[in-house]
Coordinates of C-alpha atoms in Angstrom, one line a residue:
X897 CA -20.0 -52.5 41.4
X898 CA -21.4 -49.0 40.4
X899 CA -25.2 -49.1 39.5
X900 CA -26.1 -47.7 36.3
X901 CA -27.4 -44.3 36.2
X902 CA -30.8 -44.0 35.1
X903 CA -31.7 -42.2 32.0
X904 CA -32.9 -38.8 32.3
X905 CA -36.2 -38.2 31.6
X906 CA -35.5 -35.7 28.6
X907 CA -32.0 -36.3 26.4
X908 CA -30.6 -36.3 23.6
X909 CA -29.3 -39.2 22.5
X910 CA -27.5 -39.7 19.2
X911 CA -24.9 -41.8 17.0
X912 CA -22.3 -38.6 16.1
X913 CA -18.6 -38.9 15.8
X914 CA -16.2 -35.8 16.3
X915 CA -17.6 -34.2 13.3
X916 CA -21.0 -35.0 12.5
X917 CA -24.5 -36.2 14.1
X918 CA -26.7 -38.8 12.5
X919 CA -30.1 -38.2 12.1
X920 CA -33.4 -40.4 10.0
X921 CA -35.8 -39.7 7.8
X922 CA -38.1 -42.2 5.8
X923 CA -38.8 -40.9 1.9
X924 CA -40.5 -42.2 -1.0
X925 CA -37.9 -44.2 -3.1
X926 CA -37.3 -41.9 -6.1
X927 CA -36.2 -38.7 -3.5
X928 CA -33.9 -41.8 -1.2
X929 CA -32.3 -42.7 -4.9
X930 CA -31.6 -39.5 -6.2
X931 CA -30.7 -38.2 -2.4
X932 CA -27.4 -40.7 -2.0
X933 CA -26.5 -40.7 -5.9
X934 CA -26.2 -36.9 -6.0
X935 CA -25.3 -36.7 -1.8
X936 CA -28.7 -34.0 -2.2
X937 CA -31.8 -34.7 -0.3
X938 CA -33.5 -31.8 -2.8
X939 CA -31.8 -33.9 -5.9
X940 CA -35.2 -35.4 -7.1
X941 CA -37.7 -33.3 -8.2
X942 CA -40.2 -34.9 -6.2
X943 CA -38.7 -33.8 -3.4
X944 CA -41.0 -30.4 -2.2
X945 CA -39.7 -28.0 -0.2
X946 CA -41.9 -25.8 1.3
X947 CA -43.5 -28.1 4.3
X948 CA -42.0 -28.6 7.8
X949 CA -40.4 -32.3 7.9
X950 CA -39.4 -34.3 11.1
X951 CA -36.2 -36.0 11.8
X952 CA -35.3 -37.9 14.9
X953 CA -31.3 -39.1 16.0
X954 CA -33.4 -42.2 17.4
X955 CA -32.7 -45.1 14.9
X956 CA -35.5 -47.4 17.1
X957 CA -37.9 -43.9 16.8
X958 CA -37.5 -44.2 13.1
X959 CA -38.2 -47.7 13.0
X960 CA -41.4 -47.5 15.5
X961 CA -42.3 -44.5 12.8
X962 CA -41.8 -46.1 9.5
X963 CA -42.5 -49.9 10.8
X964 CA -39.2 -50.7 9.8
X965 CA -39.6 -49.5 6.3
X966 CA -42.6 -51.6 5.6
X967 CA -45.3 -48.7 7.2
X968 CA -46.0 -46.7 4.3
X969 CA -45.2 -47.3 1.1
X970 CA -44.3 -43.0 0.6
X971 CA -41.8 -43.7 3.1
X972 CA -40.0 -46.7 2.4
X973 CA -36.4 -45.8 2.1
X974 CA -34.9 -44.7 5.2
X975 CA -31.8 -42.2 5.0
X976 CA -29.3 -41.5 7.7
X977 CA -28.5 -37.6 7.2
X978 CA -25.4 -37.0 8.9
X979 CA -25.1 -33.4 10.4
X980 CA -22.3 -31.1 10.8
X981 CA -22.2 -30.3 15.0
X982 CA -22.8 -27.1 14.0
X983 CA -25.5 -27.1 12.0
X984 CA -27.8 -30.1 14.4
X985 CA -27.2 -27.2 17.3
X986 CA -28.4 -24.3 14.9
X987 CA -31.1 -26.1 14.9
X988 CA -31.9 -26.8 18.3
X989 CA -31.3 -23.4 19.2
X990 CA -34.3 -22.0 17.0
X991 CA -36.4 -24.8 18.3
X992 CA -39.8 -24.0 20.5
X993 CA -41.6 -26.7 22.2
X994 CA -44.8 -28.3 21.0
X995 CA -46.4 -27.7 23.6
X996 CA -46.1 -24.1 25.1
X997 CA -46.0 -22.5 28.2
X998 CA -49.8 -20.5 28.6
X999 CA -47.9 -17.5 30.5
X1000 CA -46.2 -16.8 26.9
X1001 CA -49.4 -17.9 24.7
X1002 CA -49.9 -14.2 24.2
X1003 CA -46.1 -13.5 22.9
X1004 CA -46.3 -12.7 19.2
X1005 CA -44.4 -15.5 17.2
X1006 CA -43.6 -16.2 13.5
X1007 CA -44.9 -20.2 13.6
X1008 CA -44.3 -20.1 10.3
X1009 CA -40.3 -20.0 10.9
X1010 CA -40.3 -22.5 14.1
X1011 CA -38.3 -25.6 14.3
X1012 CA -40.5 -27.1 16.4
X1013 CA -39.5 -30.0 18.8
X1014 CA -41.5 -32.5 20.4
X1015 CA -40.4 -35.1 23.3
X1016 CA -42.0 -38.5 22.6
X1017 CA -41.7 -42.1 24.3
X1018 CA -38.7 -43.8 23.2
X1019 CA -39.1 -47.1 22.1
X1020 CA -36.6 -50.1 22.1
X1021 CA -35.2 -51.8 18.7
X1022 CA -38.4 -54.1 19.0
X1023 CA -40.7 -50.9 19.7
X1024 CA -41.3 -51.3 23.0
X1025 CA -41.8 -47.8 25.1
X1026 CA -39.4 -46.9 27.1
X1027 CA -40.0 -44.4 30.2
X1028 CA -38.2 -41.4 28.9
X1029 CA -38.3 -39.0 25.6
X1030 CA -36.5 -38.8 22.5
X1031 CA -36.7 -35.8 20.8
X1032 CA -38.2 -35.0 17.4
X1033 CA -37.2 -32.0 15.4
X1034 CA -39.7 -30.1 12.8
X1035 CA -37.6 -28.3 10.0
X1036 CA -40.4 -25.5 9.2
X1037 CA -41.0 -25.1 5.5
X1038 CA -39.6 -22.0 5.5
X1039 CA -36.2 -23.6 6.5
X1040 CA -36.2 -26.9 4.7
X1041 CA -33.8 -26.1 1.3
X1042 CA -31.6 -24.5 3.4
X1043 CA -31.3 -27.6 5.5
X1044 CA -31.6 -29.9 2.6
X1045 CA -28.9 -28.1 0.3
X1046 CA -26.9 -26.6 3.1
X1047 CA -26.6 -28.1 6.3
X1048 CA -26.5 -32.3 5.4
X1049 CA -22.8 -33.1 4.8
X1050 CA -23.6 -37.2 3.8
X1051 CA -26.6 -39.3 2.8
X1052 CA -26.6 -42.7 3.3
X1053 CA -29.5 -45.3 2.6
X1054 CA -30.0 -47.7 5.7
X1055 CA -33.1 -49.7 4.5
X1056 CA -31.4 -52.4 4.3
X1057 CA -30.1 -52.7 8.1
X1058 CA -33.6 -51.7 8.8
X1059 CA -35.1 -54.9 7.4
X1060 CA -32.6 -56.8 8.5
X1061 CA -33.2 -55.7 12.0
X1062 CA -36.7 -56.6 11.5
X1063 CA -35.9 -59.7 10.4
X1064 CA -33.8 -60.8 13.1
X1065 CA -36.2 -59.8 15.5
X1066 CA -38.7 -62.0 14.0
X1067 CA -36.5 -64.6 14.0
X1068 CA -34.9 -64.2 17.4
X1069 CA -37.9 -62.5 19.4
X1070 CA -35.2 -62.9 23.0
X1071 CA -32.8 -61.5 21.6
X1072 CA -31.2 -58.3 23.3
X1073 CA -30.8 -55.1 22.2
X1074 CA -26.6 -55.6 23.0
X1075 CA -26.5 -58.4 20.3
X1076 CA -28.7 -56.3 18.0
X1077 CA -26.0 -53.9 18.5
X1078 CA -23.0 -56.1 17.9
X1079 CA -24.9 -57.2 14.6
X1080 CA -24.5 -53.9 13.5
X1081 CA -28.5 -53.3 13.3
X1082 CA -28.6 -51.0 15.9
X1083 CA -26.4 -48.3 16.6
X1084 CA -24.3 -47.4 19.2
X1085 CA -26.4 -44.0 20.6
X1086 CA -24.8 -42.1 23.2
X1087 CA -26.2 -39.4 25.3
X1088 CA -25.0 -35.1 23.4
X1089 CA -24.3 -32.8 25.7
X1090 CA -26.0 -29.4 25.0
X1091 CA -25.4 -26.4 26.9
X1092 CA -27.0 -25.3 30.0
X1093 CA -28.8 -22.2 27.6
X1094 CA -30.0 -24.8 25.4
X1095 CA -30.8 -27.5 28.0
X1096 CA -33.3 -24.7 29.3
X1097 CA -34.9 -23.7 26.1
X1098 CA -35.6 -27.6 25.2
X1099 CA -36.9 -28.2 29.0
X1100 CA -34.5 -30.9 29.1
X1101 CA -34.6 -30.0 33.5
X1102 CA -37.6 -30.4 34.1
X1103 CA -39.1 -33.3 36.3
X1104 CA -41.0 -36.1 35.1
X1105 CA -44.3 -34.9 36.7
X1106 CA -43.7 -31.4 35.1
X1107 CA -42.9 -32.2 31.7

């Protein structure tokens, strides 16, 4: 029987079909509303431009962030923004990493125009930390009605499954993170190939003890 290969230590894993890739947000519940009525995140006026905003493709990342909804009461509708292919790599390709390399600290740079992307501990569907990264993506202001008008082909509200997860887990504290799945409270996530180009410009190679 053929061991499972472990899970490098940077990778993007996602739920995406042939068309589109899913990623979360948590919002306040008059932008979620007026986000899946009018399939606009910008729909609601309370939504403001302007200011960089993260989303993650990791639906246990969005639940260690918003506490399952039940965090924050500014972010307690979650959305699943699916992505066109496209459009999720446009974005990865104008992404700089949090944390820079000092030999280019000198290199003049608009920040104000970044999508910036961080690598942080995943977690499991009960928030435990798991030893490798998901990544995080920063839409910069400067870039966020473009990717909230443009570049978001569906909207759909997943509070709901969120609780329910919770829920369950409360309820079930052993149970495993394949039953979860076959629940439908977590999805099924599989690793995205990106090129070698954009592998490289996201350090996606480099060792554990160099990351």
């Amino acid at each position: 029987m053929t061991e499972p290969q472990p899970v490098p230590y940077r990778q993007i894993r996602a739920l995406y079909d042939d068309d589109t890739v899913t990623v979360y947000q948590a919002y306040k519940r008059s932008i979620a509303d007026a986000a899946v009525k009018h399939q606009k995140l910008n729909a609601s006026p309370d939504f403001r431009g302007g200011r960089m905003t993260w989303i993650k493709p990791s639906w246990a990342w969005m639940m260690y962030r918003a506490g399952y909804s039940f965090k924050d009461p500014g972010q307690e509708r979650i959305l699943a923004l699916r992505m066109k292919h496209r459009d999720f790599i446009k974005l990865l390709e104008r992404g700089v990493l949090s944390t820079h390399d000092p030999a280019a600290a000198d290199t003049p740079r608009d920040k104000t125009a970044e999508v910036r992307i961080q690598w942080d501990p995943e977690r499991t569907p009960k928030l435990g930390v798991l030893p490798y990264r998901s990544i995080q993506i920063g839409i910069p202001g400067t870039l966020s009605t473009t990717w909230a008008t443009q570049w978001i082909d569906s909207i759909e509200d997943v509070t709901d499954t969120a609780r329910r997860l919770k829920e369950t887990i409360d309820q079930r504290p052993d149970i495993s993170t394949e039953e979860l799945v076959d629940m439908g409270l977590v999805p099924e996530e599989r690793p995205l190939a990106v090129s070698d180009e954009l592998a490289t410009i996201l350090r996606m190679k480099v060792p554990t003890q160099a990351a």
